[in-house]
Short mmCIF file of C-alpha atoms in Angstrom, two decimals:
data_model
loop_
_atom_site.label_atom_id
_atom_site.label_comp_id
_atom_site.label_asym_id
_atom_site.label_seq_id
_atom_site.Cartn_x
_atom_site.Cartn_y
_atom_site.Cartn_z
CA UNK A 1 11.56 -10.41 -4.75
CA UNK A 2 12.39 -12.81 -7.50
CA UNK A 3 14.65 -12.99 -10.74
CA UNK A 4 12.81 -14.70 -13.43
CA UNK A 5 11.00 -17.17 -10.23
CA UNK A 6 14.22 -17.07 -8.18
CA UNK A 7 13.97 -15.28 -4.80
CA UNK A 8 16.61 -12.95 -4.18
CA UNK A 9 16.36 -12.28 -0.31
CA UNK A 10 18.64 -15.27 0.67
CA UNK A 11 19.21 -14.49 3.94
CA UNK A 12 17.64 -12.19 7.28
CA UNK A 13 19.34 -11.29 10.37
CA UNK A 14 17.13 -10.20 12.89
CA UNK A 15 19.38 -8.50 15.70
CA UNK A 16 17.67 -6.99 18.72
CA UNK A 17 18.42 -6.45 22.46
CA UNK A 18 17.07 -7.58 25.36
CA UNK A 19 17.45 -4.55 27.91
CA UNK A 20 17.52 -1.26 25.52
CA UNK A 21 14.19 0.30 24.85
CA UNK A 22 14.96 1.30 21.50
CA UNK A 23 13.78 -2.99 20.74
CA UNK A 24 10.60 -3.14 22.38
CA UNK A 25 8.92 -3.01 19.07
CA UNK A 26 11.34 -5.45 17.69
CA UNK A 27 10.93 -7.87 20.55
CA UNK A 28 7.06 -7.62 19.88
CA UNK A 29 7.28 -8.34 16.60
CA UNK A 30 9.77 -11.38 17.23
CA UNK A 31 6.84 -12.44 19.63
CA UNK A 32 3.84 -11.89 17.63
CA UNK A 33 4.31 -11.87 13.47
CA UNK A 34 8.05 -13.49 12.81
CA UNK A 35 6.59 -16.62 12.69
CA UNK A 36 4.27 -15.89 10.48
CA UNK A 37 6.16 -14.00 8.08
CA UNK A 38 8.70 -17.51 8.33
CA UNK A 39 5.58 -19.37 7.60
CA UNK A 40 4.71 -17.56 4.45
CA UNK A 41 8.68 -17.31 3.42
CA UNK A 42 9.59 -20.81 3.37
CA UNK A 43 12.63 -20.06 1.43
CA UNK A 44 14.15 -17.71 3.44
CA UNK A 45 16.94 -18.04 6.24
CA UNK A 46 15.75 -15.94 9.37
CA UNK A 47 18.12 -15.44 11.73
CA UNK A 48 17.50 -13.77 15.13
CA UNK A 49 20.87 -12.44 17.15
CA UNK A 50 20.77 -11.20 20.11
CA UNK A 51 23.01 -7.59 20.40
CA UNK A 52 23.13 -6.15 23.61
CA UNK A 53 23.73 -2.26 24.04
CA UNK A 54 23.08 -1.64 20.19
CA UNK A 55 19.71 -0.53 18.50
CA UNK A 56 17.84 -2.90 16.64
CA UNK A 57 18.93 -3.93 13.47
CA UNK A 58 17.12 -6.00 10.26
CA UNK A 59 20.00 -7.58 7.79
CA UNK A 60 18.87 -8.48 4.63
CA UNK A 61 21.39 -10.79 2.74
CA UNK A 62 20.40 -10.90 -1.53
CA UNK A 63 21.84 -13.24 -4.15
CA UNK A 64 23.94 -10.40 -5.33
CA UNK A 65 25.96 -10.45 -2.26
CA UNK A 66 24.54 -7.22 -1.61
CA UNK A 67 23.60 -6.38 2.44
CA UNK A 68 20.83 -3.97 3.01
CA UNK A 69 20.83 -3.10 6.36
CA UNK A 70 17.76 -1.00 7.92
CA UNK A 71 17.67 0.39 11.45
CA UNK A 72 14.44 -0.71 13.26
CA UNK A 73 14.74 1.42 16.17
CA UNK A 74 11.58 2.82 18.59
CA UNK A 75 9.51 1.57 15.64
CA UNK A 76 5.95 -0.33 16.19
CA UNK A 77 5.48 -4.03 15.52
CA UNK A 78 3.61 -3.11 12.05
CA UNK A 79 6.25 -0.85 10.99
CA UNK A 80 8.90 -3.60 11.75
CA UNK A 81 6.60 -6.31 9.81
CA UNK A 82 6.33 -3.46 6.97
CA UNK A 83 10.60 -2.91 6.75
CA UNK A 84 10.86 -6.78 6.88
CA UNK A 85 8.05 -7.30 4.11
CA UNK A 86 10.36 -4.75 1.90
CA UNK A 87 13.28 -6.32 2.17
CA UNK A 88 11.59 -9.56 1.12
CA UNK A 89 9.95 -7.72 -1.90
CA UNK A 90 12.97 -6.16 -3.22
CA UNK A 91 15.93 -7.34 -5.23
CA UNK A 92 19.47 -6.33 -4.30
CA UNK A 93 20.13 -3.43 -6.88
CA UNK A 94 21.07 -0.22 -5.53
CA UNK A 95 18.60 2.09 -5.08
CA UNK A 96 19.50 4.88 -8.55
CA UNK A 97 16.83 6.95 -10.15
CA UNK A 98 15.17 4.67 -12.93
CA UNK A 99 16.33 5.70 -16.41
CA UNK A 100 13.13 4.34 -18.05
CA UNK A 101 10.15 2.60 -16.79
CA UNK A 102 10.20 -0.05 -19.84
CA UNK A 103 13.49 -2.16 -19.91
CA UNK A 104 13.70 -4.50 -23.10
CA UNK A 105 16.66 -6.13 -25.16
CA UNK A 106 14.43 -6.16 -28.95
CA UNK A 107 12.88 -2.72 -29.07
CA UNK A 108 11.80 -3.38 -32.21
CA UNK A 109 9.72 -6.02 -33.74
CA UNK A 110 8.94 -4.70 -37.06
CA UNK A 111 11.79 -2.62 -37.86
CA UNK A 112 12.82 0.64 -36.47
CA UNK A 113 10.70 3.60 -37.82
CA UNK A 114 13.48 6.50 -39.92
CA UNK A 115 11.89 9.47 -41.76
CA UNK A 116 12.77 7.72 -44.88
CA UNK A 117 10.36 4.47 -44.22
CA UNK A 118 7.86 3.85 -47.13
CA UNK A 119 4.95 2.32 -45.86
CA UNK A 120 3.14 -0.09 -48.93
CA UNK A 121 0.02 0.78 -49.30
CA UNK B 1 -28.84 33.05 33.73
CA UNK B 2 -29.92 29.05 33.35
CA UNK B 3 -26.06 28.54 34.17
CA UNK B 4 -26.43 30.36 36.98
CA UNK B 5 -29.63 28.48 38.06
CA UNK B 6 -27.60 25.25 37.59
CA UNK B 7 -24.66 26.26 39.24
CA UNK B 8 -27.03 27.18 42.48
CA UNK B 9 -28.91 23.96 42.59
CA UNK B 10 -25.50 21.88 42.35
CA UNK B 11 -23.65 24.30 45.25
CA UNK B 12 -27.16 23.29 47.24
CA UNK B 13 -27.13 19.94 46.12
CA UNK B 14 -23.58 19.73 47.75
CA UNK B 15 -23.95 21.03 51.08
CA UNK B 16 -27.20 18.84 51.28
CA UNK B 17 -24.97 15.72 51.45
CA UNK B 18 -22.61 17.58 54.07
CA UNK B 19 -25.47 18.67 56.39
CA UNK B 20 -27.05 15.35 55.56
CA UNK B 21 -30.73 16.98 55.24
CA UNK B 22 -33.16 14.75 52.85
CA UNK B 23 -32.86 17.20 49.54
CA UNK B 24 -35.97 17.22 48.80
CA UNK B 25 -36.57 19.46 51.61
CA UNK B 26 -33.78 22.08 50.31
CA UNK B 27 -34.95 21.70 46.96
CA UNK B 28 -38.61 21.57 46.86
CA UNK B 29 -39.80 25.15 45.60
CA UNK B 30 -37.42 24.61 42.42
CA UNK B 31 -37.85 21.23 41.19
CA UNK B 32 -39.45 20.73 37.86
CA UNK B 33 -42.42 18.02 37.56
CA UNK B 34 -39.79 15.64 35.99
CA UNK B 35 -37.00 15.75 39.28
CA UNK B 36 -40.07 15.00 40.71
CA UNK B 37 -41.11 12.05 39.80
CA UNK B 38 -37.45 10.82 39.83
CA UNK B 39 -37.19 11.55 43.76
CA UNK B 40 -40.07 10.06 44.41
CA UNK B 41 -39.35 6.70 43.04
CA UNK B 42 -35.84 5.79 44.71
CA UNK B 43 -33.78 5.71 47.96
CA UNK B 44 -31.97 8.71 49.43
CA UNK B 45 -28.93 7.70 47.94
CA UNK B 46 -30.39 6.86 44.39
CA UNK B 47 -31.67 10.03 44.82
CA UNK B 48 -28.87 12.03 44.82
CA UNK B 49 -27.54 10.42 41.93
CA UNK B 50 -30.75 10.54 39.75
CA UNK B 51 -30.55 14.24 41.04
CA UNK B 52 -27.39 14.92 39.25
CA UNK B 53 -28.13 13.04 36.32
CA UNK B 54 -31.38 15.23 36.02
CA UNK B 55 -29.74 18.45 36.09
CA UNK B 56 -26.71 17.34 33.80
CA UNK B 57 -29.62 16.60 31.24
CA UNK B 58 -31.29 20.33 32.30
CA UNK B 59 -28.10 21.71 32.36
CA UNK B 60 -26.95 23.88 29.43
CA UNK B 61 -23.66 23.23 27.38
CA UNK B 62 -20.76 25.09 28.85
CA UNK B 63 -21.06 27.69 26.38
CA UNK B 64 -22.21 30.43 28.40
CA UNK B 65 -24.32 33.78 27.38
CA UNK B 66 -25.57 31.65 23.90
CA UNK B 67 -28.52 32.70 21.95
CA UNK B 68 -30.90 30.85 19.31
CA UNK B 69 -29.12 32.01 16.59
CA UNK B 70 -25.48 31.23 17.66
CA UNK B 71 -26.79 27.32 18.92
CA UNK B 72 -28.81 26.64 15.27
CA UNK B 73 -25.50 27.90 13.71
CA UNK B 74 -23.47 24.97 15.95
CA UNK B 75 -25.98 22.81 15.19
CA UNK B 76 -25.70 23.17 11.08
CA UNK B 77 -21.69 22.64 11.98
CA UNK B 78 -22.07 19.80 13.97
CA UNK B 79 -24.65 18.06 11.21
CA UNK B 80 -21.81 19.20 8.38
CA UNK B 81 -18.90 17.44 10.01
CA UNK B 82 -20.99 14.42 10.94
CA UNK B 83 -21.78 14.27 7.14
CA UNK B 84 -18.33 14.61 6.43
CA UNK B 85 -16.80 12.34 9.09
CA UNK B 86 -19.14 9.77 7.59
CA UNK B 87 -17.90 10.00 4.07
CA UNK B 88 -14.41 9.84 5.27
CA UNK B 89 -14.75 7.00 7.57
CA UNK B 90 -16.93 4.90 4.72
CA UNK B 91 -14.04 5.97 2.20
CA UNK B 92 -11.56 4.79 4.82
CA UNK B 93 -13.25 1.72 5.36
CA UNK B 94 -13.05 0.80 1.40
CA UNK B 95 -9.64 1.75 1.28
CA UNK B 96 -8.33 -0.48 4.49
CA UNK B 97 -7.39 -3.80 3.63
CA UNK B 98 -10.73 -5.44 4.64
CA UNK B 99 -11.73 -5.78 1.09
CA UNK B 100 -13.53 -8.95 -0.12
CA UNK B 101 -12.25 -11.13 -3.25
CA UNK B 102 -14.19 -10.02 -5.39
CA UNK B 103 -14.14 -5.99 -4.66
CA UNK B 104 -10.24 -6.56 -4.91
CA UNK B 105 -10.72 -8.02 -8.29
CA UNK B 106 -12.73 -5.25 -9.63
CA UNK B 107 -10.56 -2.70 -8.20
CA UNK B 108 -7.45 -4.90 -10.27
CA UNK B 109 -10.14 -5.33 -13.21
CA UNK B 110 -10.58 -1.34 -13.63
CA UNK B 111 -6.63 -1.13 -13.45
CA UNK B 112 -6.41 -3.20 -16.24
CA UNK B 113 -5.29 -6.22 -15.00
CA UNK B 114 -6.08 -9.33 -13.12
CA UNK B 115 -4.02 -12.28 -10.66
CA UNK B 116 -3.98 -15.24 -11.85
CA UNK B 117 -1.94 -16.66 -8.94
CA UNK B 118 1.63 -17.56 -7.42
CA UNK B 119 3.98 -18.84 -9.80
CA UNK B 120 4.51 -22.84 -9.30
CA UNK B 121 8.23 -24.35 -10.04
CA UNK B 122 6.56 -26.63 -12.63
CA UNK B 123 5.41 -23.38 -14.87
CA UNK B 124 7.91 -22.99 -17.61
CA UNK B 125 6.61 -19.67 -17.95
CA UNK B 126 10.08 -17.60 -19.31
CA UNK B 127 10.10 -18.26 -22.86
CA UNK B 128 12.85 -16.95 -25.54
CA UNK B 129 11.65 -14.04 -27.57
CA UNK B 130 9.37 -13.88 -29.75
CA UNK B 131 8.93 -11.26 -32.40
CA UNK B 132 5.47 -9.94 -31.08
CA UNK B 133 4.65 -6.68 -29.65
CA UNK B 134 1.52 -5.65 -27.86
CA UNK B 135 0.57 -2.23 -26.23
CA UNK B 136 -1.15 -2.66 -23.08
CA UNK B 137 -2.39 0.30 -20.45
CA UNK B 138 -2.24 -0.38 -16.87
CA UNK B 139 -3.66 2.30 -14.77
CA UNK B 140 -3.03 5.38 -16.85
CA UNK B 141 -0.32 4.60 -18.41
CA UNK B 142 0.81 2.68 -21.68
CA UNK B 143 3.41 0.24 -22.98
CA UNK B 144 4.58 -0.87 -25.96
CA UNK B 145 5.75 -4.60 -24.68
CA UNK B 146 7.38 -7.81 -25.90
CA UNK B 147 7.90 -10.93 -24.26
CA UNK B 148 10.90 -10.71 -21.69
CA UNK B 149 10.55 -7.34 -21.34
CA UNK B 150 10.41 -5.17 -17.64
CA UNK B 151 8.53 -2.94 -16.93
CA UNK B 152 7.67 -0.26 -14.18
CA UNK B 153 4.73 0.56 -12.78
CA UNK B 154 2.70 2.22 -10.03
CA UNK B 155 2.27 -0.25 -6.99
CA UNK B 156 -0.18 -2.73 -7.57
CA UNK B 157 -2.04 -3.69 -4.87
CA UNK B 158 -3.25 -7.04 -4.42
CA UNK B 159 -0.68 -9.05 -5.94
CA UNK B 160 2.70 -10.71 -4.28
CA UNK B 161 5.93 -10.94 -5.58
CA UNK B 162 6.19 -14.07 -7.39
CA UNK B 163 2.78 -13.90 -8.62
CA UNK B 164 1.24 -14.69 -12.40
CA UNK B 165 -0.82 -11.55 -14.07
CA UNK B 166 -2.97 -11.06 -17.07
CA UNK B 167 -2.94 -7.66 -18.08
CA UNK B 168 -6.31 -7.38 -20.40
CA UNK B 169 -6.33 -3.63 -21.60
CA UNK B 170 -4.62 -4.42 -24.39
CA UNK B 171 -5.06 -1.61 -26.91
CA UNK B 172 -2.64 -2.87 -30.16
CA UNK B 173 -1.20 -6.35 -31.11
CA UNK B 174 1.14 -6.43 -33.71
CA UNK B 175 3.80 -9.47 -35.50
CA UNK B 176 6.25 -9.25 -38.22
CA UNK B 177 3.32 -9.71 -40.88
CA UNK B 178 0.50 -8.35 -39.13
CA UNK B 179 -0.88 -5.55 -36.94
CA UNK B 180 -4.26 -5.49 -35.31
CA UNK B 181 -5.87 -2.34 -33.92
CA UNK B 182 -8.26 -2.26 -31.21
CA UNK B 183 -11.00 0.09 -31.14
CA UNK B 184 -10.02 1.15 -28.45
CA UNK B 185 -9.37 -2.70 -26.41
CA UNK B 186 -8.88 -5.64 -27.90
CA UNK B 187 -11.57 -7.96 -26.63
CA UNK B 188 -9.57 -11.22 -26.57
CA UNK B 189 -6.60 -10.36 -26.54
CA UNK B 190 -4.23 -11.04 -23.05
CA UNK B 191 -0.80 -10.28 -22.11
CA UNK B 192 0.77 -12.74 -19.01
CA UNK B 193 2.87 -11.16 -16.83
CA UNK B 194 5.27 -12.09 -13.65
CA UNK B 195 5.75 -9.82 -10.32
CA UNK B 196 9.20 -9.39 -9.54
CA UNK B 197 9.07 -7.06 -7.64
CA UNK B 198 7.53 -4.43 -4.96
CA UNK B 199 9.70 -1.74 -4.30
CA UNK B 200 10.96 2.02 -3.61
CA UNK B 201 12.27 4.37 -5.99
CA UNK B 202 14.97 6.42 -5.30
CA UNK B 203 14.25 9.44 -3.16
CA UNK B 204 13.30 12.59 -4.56
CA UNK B 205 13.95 15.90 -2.80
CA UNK B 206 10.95 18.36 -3.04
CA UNK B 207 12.51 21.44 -2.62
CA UNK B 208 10.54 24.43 -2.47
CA UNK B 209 11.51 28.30 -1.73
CA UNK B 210 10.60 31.57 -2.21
CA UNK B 211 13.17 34.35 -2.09
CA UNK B 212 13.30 37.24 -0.39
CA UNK B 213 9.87 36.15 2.37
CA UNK B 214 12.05 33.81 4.21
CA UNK B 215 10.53 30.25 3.25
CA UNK B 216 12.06 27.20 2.35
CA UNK B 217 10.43 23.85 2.52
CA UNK B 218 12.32 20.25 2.27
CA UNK B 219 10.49 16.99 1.68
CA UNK B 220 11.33 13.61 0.38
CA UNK B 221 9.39 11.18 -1.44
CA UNK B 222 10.02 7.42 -2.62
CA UNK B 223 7.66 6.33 -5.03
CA UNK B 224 6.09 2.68 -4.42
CA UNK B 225 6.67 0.72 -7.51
CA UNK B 226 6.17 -2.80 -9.51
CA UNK B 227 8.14 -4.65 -11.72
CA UNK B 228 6.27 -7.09 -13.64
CA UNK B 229 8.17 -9.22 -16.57
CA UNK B 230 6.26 -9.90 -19.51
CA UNK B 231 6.34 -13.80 -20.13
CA UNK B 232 3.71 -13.93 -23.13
CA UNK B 233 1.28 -12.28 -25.39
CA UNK B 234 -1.80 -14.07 -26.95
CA UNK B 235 -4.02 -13.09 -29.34
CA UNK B 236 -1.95 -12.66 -32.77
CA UNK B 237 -0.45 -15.76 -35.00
CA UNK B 238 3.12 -15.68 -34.00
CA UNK B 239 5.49 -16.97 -36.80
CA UNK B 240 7.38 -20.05 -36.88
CA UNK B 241 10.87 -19.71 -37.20
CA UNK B 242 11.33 -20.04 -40.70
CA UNK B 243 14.72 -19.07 -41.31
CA UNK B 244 17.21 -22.15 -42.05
CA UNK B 245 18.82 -23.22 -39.01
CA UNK B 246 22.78 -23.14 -38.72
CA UNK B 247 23.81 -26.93 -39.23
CA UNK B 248 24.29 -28.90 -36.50
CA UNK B 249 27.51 -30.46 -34.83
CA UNK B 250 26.06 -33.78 -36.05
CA UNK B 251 25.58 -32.91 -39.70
CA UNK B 252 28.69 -30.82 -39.80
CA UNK B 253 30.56 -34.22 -38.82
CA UNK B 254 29.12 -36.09 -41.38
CA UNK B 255 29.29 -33.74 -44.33
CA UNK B 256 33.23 -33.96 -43.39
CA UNK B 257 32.97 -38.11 -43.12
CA UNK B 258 31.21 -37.88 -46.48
CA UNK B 259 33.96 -35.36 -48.12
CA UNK B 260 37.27 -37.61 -46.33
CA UNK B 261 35.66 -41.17 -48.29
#
């Protein structure tokens, strides 16, 4: 994700473990696509950690100093490449129910419409 | 019956190879011309195999006590679903990801918008506002828009975060002096745009019950949507400022220099 051409992921903490089941799609995906998804993310910090006895975690660090943290467990090597690609998409706002889909600061260029507005004809 | 018939041959097929008596012998007064010709070609042991092979093409479908009418009827299904599984899996086919360039840029085309590309650091694409307004229609919906503003929209698909759009349904342009109309697009008009974003809505509970009959369904849905940030709109005259300018720190020192000799 990016703010006006500024990513927002900073930072993402890939924490697996070596013994646990739970990983093996995490482990697979450490093997096959994490370097390719560091390849294509130049400007992000990937960070793998290795967490024995726990389930598989991705961290995802954002400018906001917000952590969104997703649980990977018993999940394939696409759906772990999918959660990752997400978290690299999106910025760090909390996830609330949009008020409206257009956002703007001037919502009005030529002057507000009223019920008293004479149009010259 | 033919079942039957099959099921005898095969039981005498089998205790041919335990007695180890040439089958052919066993089998003569039943064989068709066809098993025929097949024995006489090959070696005892080919035989047996061609032997089976035969009768698995002789034998009926496991479907037993079938008549005419009830196979044409399986036959109709079984020509239906093919059809159908064809459809699906040419349908499926477009819809994977295996599209070329130029059937992606259609598909953006007929959404109403096309990529330009990723965004360089060089671009000095985020301008201040301007008082311009256009309304543009991606998909099936429509926005009034200026430049900085965000919108949200379905997920588009074959852009990345980070990447430069022109959105070129435009369907009104309009300034502080003037307001052009398209009937119903604007030919030349074009609206840039930015990605910022891929992402998930909020989830949204589907509830659904009825009273009294004992059903209640749960499910949850997160929309997939895209933010784009509208950088600039071309095809109107946009004013110059024309408004005097506050004075300056410069000038403002001067005028007192000026007043103090």
């Amino acid at each position: 994700m990016s703010l006006r051409g500024v990513w927002q992921l900073k930072k993402l903490v890939v924490s697996f473990c070596d013994w646990g089941g739970s990983s093996r799609g995490i482990r697979a995906f450490m093997e096959s696509e994490l370097p390719a998804f560091i390849e294509k993310n130049p400007q992000l910090e990937v960070v793998t950690e290795l967490n024995r006895g726990y389930h598989p975690l991705l961290k995802g660090f954002y400018k906001n100093k917000n952590e969104r943290v997703v649980c990977v467990k018993n999940m394939t090597q696409e759906d772990v490449l999918q959660c990752a690609s997400r978290l690299r998409n999106s910025q760090g706002r909390k996830v609330l129910k949009l008020k409206t889909r257009h956002v703007t600061k001037h919502p009005s260029v030529q002057g507000t419409w009223s019920t008293d507005l004479k149009i010259a004809n | 019956m033919a079942n039957r018939r099959c099921f005898q041959t095969l039981t005498r097929c089998l205790q041919s190879i335990r007695t180890l008596t040439p089958i052919s012998e066993s089998l003569a007064p039943y064989t068709a011309p066809a098993l025929n010709q097949t024995l006489a070609a090959t070696s005892p042991n080919y035989i047996f195999a061609n032997k089976f092979n035969a009768y698995q093409r002789a034998a009926v479908p496991a479907r037993s006590f079938c008549s005419r009418h009830t196979d044409s009827d399986d036959d109709e299904e079984d020509d239906y679903d093919s059809g159908e599984e064809e459809e699906d899996y040419s349908e499926n086919e477009e819809n994977s990801s295996n599209l070329s360039a130029e059937e992606k840029e259609k598909e953006a085309n007929e959404i109403g918008y096309t990529v330009l590309g990723p965004l360089q650091i060089s671009d000095r694409v985020f301008k201040l506002y301007e008082p311009v307004f256009a309304v543009v229609q991606i998909g099936s919906h429509q926005f009034k828009v200026s430049n900085g503003d965000t919108i949200y929209t379905e997920r588009l698909k074959h852009c990345d975060v980070n990447d430069k759009l022109v959105l070129n349904k435009v369907l009104m342009l309009g300034s502080l002096t003037q307001t052009i109309i398209g009937r119903p697009i604007l030919p030349e008009a074009a609206v840039h745009a930015v990605v910022e974003e891929h992402a998930l809505d909020a989830k949204v509970i589907i509830f659904k019950k009825k009273r009294r009959k004992n059903y209640r369904r749960t499910k949850g849905h997160r929309q997939e949507l895209t933010k784009l940030r509208i950088t600039d709109i071309q095809g109107i005259e946009k004013q110059e400022n024309t408004m005097p300018l506050p004075p300056t720190k410069k000038e403002k020192a001067e005028k007192k220099v000026a007043m103090e000799a």
